[in-house]
Short mmCIF file of C-alpha atoms in Angstrom, two decimals:
data_model
loop_
_atom_site.label_atom_id
_atom_site.label_comp_id
_atom_site.label_asym_id
_atom_site.label_seq_id
_atom_site.Cartn_x
_atom_site.Cartn_y
_atom_site.Cartn_z
CA MET A 15 183.52 299.27 131.10
CA VAL A 16 187.20 300.21 131.10
CA GLU A 17 187.89 303.87 130.40
CA SER A 18 189.40 304.39 126.97
CA ASP A 19 192.65 305.84 128.28
CA LEU A 20 193.27 302.85 130.54
CA GLN A 21 194.84 300.53 128.00
CA ASN A 22 197.79 298.98 129.83
CA VAL A 23 197.83 295.54 131.42
CA LEU A 24 199.38 294.77 134.80
CA ILE A 25 200.59 291.17 134.89
CA ASP A 26 200.61 290.23 138.55
CA PHE A 27 203.29 287.73 139.57
CA SER A 28 203.49 289.03 143.14
CA ALA A 29 202.29 285.80 144.78
CA LEU A 30 204.97 283.66 143.11
CA LYS A 31 208.03 283.33 145.33
CA SER A 32 208.87 279.64 144.79
CA GLY A 33 207.62 276.39 143.28
CA GLY A 34 206.10 275.36 139.98
CA GLY A 35 204.29 278.67 139.50
CA CYS A 36 207.65 280.40 139.12
CA GLN A 37 208.65 277.97 136.37
CA LEU A 38 205.49 278.67 134.40
CA ALA A 39 205.82 282.41 134.95
CA LEU A 40 209.38 282.38 133.59
CA ASN A 41 208.22 280.39 130.55
CA PHE A 42 205.35 282.86 130.07
CA ILE A 43 207.59 285.93 130.15
CA ASP A 44 210.20 284.34 127.90
CA CYS A 45 207.51 283.45 125.36
CA ILE A 46 205.92 286.92 125.39
CA SER A 47 209.32 288.59 124.98
CA ASN A 48 209.88 286.62 121.76
CA LEU A 49 206.57 287.47 120.11
CA ASN A 50 207.04 289.73 117.09
CA ASP A 51 203.82 291.69 117.38
CA ILE A 52 203.85 292.36 121.12
CA GLU A 53 203.45 295.92 122.39
CA PHE A 54 205.94 295.81 125.24
CA GLU A 55 204.96 299.23 126.54
CA LYS A 56 201.43 297.92 127.12
CA TYR A 57 202.46 295.25 129.65
CA ILE A 58 203.71 296.09 133.14
CA LEU A 59 204.95 293.26 135.35
CA LEU A 60 204.39 293.24 139.11
CA LEU A 61 207.10 291.09 140.70
CA PRO A 62 207.71 289.81 144.24
CA ARG A 63 210.78 291.08 146.08
CA THR A 64 212.05 287.55 146.69
CA GLY A 65 212.45 284.36 144.67
CA PRO A 66 213.41 283.51 141.06
CA LEU A 67 211.24 286.26 139.55
CA ASN A 68 212.47 289.30 141.37
CA LYS A 69 215.40 290.13 139.04
CA LEU A 70 213.59 289.60 135.76
CA TYR A 71 214.13 293.20 134.68
CA LEU A 72 217.81 292.37 134.17
CA LYS A 73 217.04 289.68 131.57
CA TYR A 74 213.94 291.22 129.97
CA PRO A 75 214.49 295.00 129.93
CA LYS A 76 211.79 295.64 127.31
CA PHE A 77 209.03 295.47 129.91
CA LYS A 78 208.24 297.95 132.64
CA TYR A 79 208.41 296.53 136.17
CA LEU A 80 206.93 297.21 139.57
CA LEU A 81 207.90 295.48 142.80
CA SER A 82 205.49 294.23 145.45
CA PRO A 83 206.65 293.83 149.07
CA SER A 84 205.13 290.35 149.21
CA ASP A 85 207.80 289.11 151.63
CA ASN A 86 206.14 290.94 154.53
CA ILE A 87 202.42 290.97 155.31
CA PHE A 88 202.43 294.45 156.89
CA ARG A 89 204.35 296.07 154.04
CA ARG A 90 202.06 294.27 151.61
CA ILE A 91 198.97 295.75 153.31
CA ILE A 92 200.46 299.26 153.20
CA PHE A 93 201.38 298.76 149.55
CA GLU A 94 197.86 297.66 148.62
CA LYS A 95 196.03 300.25 150.73
CA CYS A 96 198.20 303.29 150.11
CA LYS A 97 200.18 302.84 146.90
CA LEU A 98 198.45 300.48 144.52
CA ASN A 99 195.71 302.81 143.27
CA ARG A 100 198.28 305.53 142.56
CA LEU A 101 200.31 303.02 140.54
CA TYR A 102 197.20 302.06 138.57
CA LYS A 103 196.58 305.69 137.62
CA LYS A 104 200.21 306.53 136.96
CA ASN A 105 200.61 303.54 134.61
CA SER A 106 197.16 303.78 132.96
CA ILE A 107 196.21 300.27 134.02
CA GLY A 108 192.96 299.05 132.48
CA LYS A 109 193.32 295.32 133.16
CA ILE A 110 195.06 293.14 135.72
CA PHE A 111 196.03 289.57 134.94
CA THR A 112 197.00 287.66 138.09
CA PHE A 113 199.09 284.72 136.90
CA PHE A 114 198.35 282.68 140.04
CA GLY A 115 196.87 283.97 143.27
CA ALA A 116 193.76 285.60 144.68
CA GLY A 117 194.01 288.81 142.68
CA LEU A 118 194.66 292.43 143.61
CA PRO A 119 192.25 294.99 145.05
CA HIS A 120 191.15 297.30 142.25
CA PRO A 121 188.60 300.01 141.43
CA SER A 122 185.54 299.20 139.34
CA ASN A 123 186.97 300.77 136.17
CA ILE A 124 189.74 298.12 136.05
CA VAL A 125 189.06 294.55 134.90
CA SER A 126 190.67 291.84 137.06
CA ILE A 127 191.38 288.39 135.60
CA VAL A 128 192.68 285.79 138.05
CA VAL A 129 194.10 282.30 137.48
CA VAL A 130 193.30 280.35 140.65
CA ALA A 131 195.53 277.56 141.93
CA TYR A 132 194.40 277.53 145.57
CA PRO A 133 192.78 274.11 146.05
CA ILE A 134 192.83 274.72 149.80
CA ILE A 135 189.97 277.22 149.46
CA CYS A 136 187.54 274.70 147.97
CA TYR A 137 188.46 271.38 149.62
CA ASN A 138 186.82 271.57 153.02
CA ASP A 139 186.20 267.82 152.69
CA SER A 140 189.91 266.98 152.38
CA PRO A 141 191.57 264.64 154.94
CA PHE A 142 194.22 267.37 155.20
CA TRP A 143 192.16 269.33 157.73
CA SER A 144 191.92 266.46 160.23
CA TYR A 145 195.70 266.41 160.73
CA LEU A 146 196.02 270.07 161.69
CA SER A 147 196.11 271.58 165.15
CA PHE A 148 193.24 273.88 166.12
CA TYR A 149 195.48 276.94 165.75
CA SER A 150 196.83 275.90 162.32
CA LYS A 151 193.32 275.14 161.09
CA PHE A 152 191.99 278.48 162.35
CA LYS A 153 194.87 280.39 160.72
CA LEU A 154 194.37 278.68 157.35
CA LYS A 155 190.60 279.10 157.46
CA PHE A 156 191.08 282.82 158.10
CA LYS A 157 193.51 283.07 155.16
CA ASN A 158 190.99 281.27 152.98
CA TYR A 159 188.29 283.70 154.04
CA ILE A 160 190.48 286.60 152.88
CA ARG A 161 191.35 284.82 149.62
CA LEU A 162 187.72 284.06 148.84
CA LYS A 163 186.66 287.60 149.64
CA ARG A 164 189.26 288.91 147.24
CA LEU A 165 188.48 286.35 144.54
CA SER A 166 184.83 287.35 144.69
CA LYS A 167 185.89 290.81 143.45
CA ALA A 168 187.58 289.44 140.32
CA ASN A 169 185.76 290.02 137.05
CA LYS A 170 186.97 286.78 135.48
CA ILE A 171 188.31 283.59 137.06
CA LEU A 172 190.31 280.92 135.27
CA VAL A 173 191.13 277.43 136.57
CA GLU A 174 193.19 274.58 135.16
CA THR A 175 190.97 271.54 135.71
CA PRO A 176 187.27 270.77 135.32
CA ILE A 177 187.08 269.64 138.94
CA MET A 178 188.49 272.99 140.14
CA LYS A 179 185.94 274.74 137.92
CA VAL A 180 183.11 272.95 139.70
CA ARG A 181 184.54 273.45 143.18
CA ILE A 182 185.49 277.12 142.71
CA SER A 183 182.12 278.01 141.22
CA LYS A 184 180.41 276.34 144.16
CA VAL A 185 182.48 277.97 146.89
CA LEU A 186 182.17 281.42 145.25
CA ASN A 187 178.47 280.86 144.48
CA LYS A 188 179.03 281.49 140.78
CA ASP A 189 177.49 279.86 137.74
CA LEU A 190 179.78 277.37 136.00
CA GLU A 191 179.82 279.63 132.93
CA GLU A 192 181.44 282.38 134.99
CA VAL A 193 184.57 280.29 135.57
CA GLN A 194 186.80 279.78 132.52
CA PHE A 195 188.73 276.54 131.95
CA LEU A 196 192.37 277.19 131.03
CA LYS A 197 194.46 274.16 130.11
CA PRO A 198 197.91 274.18 131.77
CA ALA A 199 201.16 273.88 129.84
CA PRO A 200 204.14 271.80 130.99
CA SER A 201 207.32 273.58 131.93
CA ASP A 202 209.73 274.38 129.12
CA PHE A 203 212.57 273.71 131.54
CA VAL A 204 211.86 269.96 131.39
CA ILE A 205 213.23 268.29 128.25
CA LYS A 206 210.96 265.74 126.59
CA ASN A 207 212.35 262.26 127.11
CA ASP A 208 211.02 259.12 125.40
CA LYS A 209 213.02 256.66 127.46
CA GLU A 210 211.61 253.37 128.69
CA TYR A 211 211.84 252.15 132.25
CA TYR A 212 214.21 249.24 132.89
CA ASN A 213 214.52 247.31 136.13
CA TYR A 214 218.31 247.46 136.40
CA ILE A 215 218.33 249.78 139.39
CA LYS A 216 220.42 248.92 142.42
CA GLU A 217 219.02 251.78 144.47
CA PHE A 218 215.60 253.24 143.66
CA LYS A 219 215.52 257.03 143.70
CA PHE A 220 212.12 258.30 144.80
CA ILE A 221 212.20 262.01 143.96
CA VAL A 222 209.89 264.38 145.82
CA LEU A 223 209.54 267.81 144.26
CA SER A 224 207.69 269.75 146.91
CA GLY A 225 207.72 272.50 149.48
CA THR A 226 207.00 271.88 153.15
CA SER A 227 203.41 273.17 153.29
CA PRO A 228 201.38 270.83 155.53
CA HIS A 229 199.11 269.65 152.69
CA LYS A 230 202.15 268.26 150.84
CA ASN A 231 202.47 265.60 153.59
CA LEU A 232 206.27 265.45 153.67
CA TRP A 233 205.88 264.59 157.35
CA ARG A 234 204.47 261.21 156.25
CA ILE A 235 207.61 260.14 154.38
CA PRO A 236 209.67 258.84 157.36
CA GLU A 237 206.95 256.33 158.24
CA LEU A 238 206.62 255.32 154.58
CA ALA A 239 210.41 254.92 154.39
CA ILE A 240 210.42 252.65 157.45
CA GLU A 241 207.73 250.43 155.92
CA LEU A 242 209.61 250.27 152.58
CA ASN A 243 212.78 249.37 154.44
CA LYS A 244 210.99 246.46 156.12
CA LEU A 245 210.30 245.09 152.63
CA CYS A 246 214.05 245.01 151.94
CA ILE A 247 213.94 247.58 149.13
CA ASN A 248 217.15 249.47 148.43
CA PHE A 249 215.94 253.04 147.99
CA LYS A 250 216.44 256.70 148.77
CA PHE A 251 214.03 259.63 148.96
CA VAL A 252 215.54 262.66 147.22
CA ILE A 253 213.65 265.75 148.39
CA SER A 254 213.76 269.32 147.07
CA VAL A 255 214.01 271.04 150.45
CA SER A 256 216.83 271.43 152.93
CA GLU A 257 217.10 268.94 155.79
CA LYS A 258 216.59 271.84 158.21
CA ASP A 259 213.26 272.78 156.61
CA PHE A 260 212.24 269.14 156.40
CA LEU A 261 212.81 268.68 160.13
CA LYS A 262 210.73 271.78 160.86
CA SER A 263 207.86 270.28 158.87
CA LEU A 264 207.83 267.01 160.84
CA LYS A 265 205.31 266.49 163.56
CA ASN A 266 207.09 265.76 166.85
CA ARG A 267 206.29 262.07 166.94
CA TYR A 268 207.83 261.57 163.49
CA LEU A 269 211.20 263.13 164.29
CA GLY A 270 212.40 259.94 165.99
CA LEU A 271 211.23 257.88 163.02
CA TYR A 272 213.28 260.02 160.68
CA LEU A 273 216.42 259.79 162.82
CA ASN A 274 216.14 255.98 162.71
CA ILE A 275 216.14 255.94 158.91
CA LYS A 276 217.84 259.18 157.87
CA ASP A 277 220.34 257.28 155.66
CA LYS A 278 217.41 256.72 153.28
CA PHE A 279 217.06 260.47 152.66
CA SER A 280 218.90 262.99 150.52
CA PHE A 281 218.07 266.71 150.52
CA VAL A 282 218.94 268.89 147.55
CA GLY A 283 217.30 272.12 148.73
CA SER A 284 215.19 274.46 146.65
CA ILE A 285 215.73 273.91 142.93
CA HIS A 286 215.95 276.83 140.53
CA PRO A 287 213.48 276.41 137.63
CA SER A 288 216.31 276.26 135.09
CA GLU A 289 217.79 273.23 136.89
CA ILE A 290 214.61 271.20 137.21
CA ASN A 291 215.40 268.86 134.32
CA SER A 292 218.48 267.49 136.10
CA PHE A 293 216.31 266.66 139.09
CA TYR A 294 214.02 264.51 136.94
CA GLU A 295 216.95 262.89 135.16
CA GLY A 296 218.25 261.69 138.52
CA GLY A 297 214.96 260.08 139.56
CA ASP A 298 213.39 256.65 139.03
CA PHE A 299 209.92 257.49 140.36
CA LEU A 300 208.29 260.78 141.26
CA VAL A 301 206.33 260.64 144.51
CA SER A 302 203.60 263.13 145.43
CA LEU A 303 201.76 262.57 148.71
CA SER A 304 199.79 265.80 148.57
CA ASP A 305 196.25 266.03 149.94
CA LEU A 306 195.56 269.17 147.89
CA GLU A 307 196.47 270.22 144.35
CA SER A 308 194.89 272.10 141.47
CA PHE A 309 196.96 270.91 138.50
CA SER A 310 200.36 269.95 139.85
CA ASN A 311 203.36 270.75 137.68
CA ASN A 312 204.79 267.47 138.91
CA TYR A 313 202.32 265.39 136.91
CA MET A 314 202.99 267.16 133.61
CA GLU A 315 206.75 267.25 134.14
CA ALA A 316 206.89 263.54 135.00
CA TRP A 317 204.95 262.73 131.82
CA LYS A 318 207.36 264.84 129.80
CA ALA A 319 210.46 263.35 131.46
CA SER A 320 209.07 259.77 131.29
CA VAL A 321 209.42 259.36 135.05
CA PRO A 322 206.72 257.04 136.48
CA LEU A 323 204.29 258.64 138.91
CA ILE A 324 203.33 257.54 142.44
CA VAL A 325 200.66 259.93 143.70
CA SER A 326 198.08 260.37 146.43
CA ASP A 327 194.70 258.81 145.77
CA ARG A 328 192.52 261.93 145.53
CA ASP A 329 189.85 263.18 143.16
CA PHE A 330 192.13 265.82 141.61
CA SER A 331 194.95 263.35 140.90
CA ARG A 332 192.66 260.71 139.42
CA THR A 333 190.94 263.32 137.25
CA ILE A 334 194.28 264.57 135.93
CA CYS A 335 196.51 261.48 135.84
CA LYS A 336 193.89 258.89 134.94
CA ASP A 337 195.76 255.58 134.30
CA SER A 338 199.25 257.12 134.18
CA ALA A 339 200.02 256.74 137.89
CA LEU A 340 200.10 254.40 140.85
CA TYR A 341 197.68 255.74 143.47
CA ILE A 342 198.45 255.38 147.16
CA GLU A 343 196.90 256.61 150.39
CA PRO A 344 199.46 258.96 151.99
CA HIS A 345 198.03 258.40 155.47
CA SER A 346 198.28 254.59 155.24
CA PRO A 347 202.05 254.02 155.01
CA VAL A 348 201.91 250.24 155.50
CA LYS A 349 199.57 249.63 152.57
CA SER A 350 201.28 252.33 150.48
CA ALA A 351 204.68 250.69 150.99
CA LEU A 352 203.29 247.32 149.88
CA ASP A 353 201.66 248.90 146.81
CA ILE A 354 204.95 250.55 145.87
CA TYR A 355 206.87 247.31 146.47
CA ASN A 356 204.57 245.43 144.09
CA TYR A 357 204.68 248.21 141.51
CA ILE A 358 208.38 248.98 141.12
CA SER A 359 209.22 245.53 139.71
CA ASP A 360 206.33 245.45 137.22
CA ILE A 361 208.22 246.81 134.19
CA GLU A 362 205.39 246.19 131.73
CA LEU A 363 202.85 248.11 133.84
CA ILE A 364 205.26 250.97 134.50
CA ASN A 365 206.03 251.45 130.80
CA ARG A 366 202.34 251.25 129.95
CA ARG A 367 201.63 254.05 132.41
CA ILE A 368 204.52 256.12 131.06
CA LEU A 369 203.00 255.83 127.57
CA ILE A 370 199.59 256.89 128.91
CA GLY A 371 201.28 259.93 130.48
CA ARG A 372 202.79 260.89 127.13
CA LYS A 373 199.36 260.64 125.51
CA LEU A 374 197.86 262.88 128.19
CA LEU A 375 200.68 265.35 127.59
CA GLU A 376 199.67 265.58 123.93
CA ASP A 377 196.28 266.96 124.99
CA LEU A 378 197.90 269.92 126.70
CA PRO A 379 199.01 273.13 124.99
CA ASP A 380 202.63 274.19 124.87
CA THR A 381 203.69 277.50 126.40
CA LYS A 382 203.19 279.49 123.19
CA GLU A 383 199.65 278.15 122.71
CA ARG A 384 198.78 278.95 126.31
CA VAL A 385 200.27 282.44 126.04
CA ASN A 386 198.33 283.15 122.85
CA PHE A 387 195.11 281.98 124.49
CA ILE A 388 195.70 284.23 127.50
CA LEU A 389 196.57 287.29 125.40
CA GLU A 390 193.53 286.80 123.19
CA TYR A 391 191.33 286.26 126.23
CA MET A 392 192.59 289.47 127.85
CA ASN A 393 192.17 291.49 124.65
CA ASN A 394 188.57 290.36 124.22
CA ILE A 395 187.48 291.28 127.74
CA SER A 396 186.21 294.75 128.52
#
């Protein structure tokens, strides 16, 4: 039980330095700040020192803030081992809500609630692992060991898809009832668009909203681009990383492939959450080649923006997207290119899938509904 004087809630955003999680965190904070009956003094926000979240105290001064040195592993360890417990006591923390991550170390008198979006910890059967070097695989397996050890200390775990619920419960050796299903909400930064797809395009824009983590498979795109080019398609991949970071992510044998077809690529760099809508407006298809996802923001955002989806053929994507997407095998670029070639001219099928995406979107909560669920869930746990 939580001691009666430990009434405050630490909302842990410390793991969110980039990507879709930052968008949802910004929506979450904005929504909470506009609630009439919120006790602002009760909620303390733990922010990373880098990324879109680290200056939130300037925009939302009603909350109390703490900073985590999450940009450096050694400073992070010192922070967690030497400072965190003192901060818990000083701020009368009774509950911790980790927005996304593995959770924070905590004493037994504090309740820890963690939303998990680490598919890598429960997909040992993914093709992703077979494309890693021994060293990379060892490093990630060690990280996963630490994450799982920490997650096992959480009092409550929430996940965003039924398939993650099954996988997480299995890998943590928990009963299914111990893992709570929390429906995701699409980003408020994407404006709902009811447009139809028309085949008037002179140059197809395949937008890729992704970081360079190996499981995102950006290194596969040059080979896919070469195969698409052979089919005489006029296209361009527009990618949300810098060219420098993209080149770093390529495996050596793919660098030459990229240089032979680099005119088919455009790099826009990291996109601030508030600018994400423009990225979708400039795209004709959203491509996700990822081997691992929990509930990708990309799917929900594409549904909302009415941008047709081309995604990797995996259990998580089929469970989430159902009939709203074209499924391709990211590690079979020849077949994938042919599938895309046949798809992009089928206007009737594309619009049918866009409509299915909109229907799937209707089954999801909006930010306010999700926030209310989370607040009620936290208040009812002791």
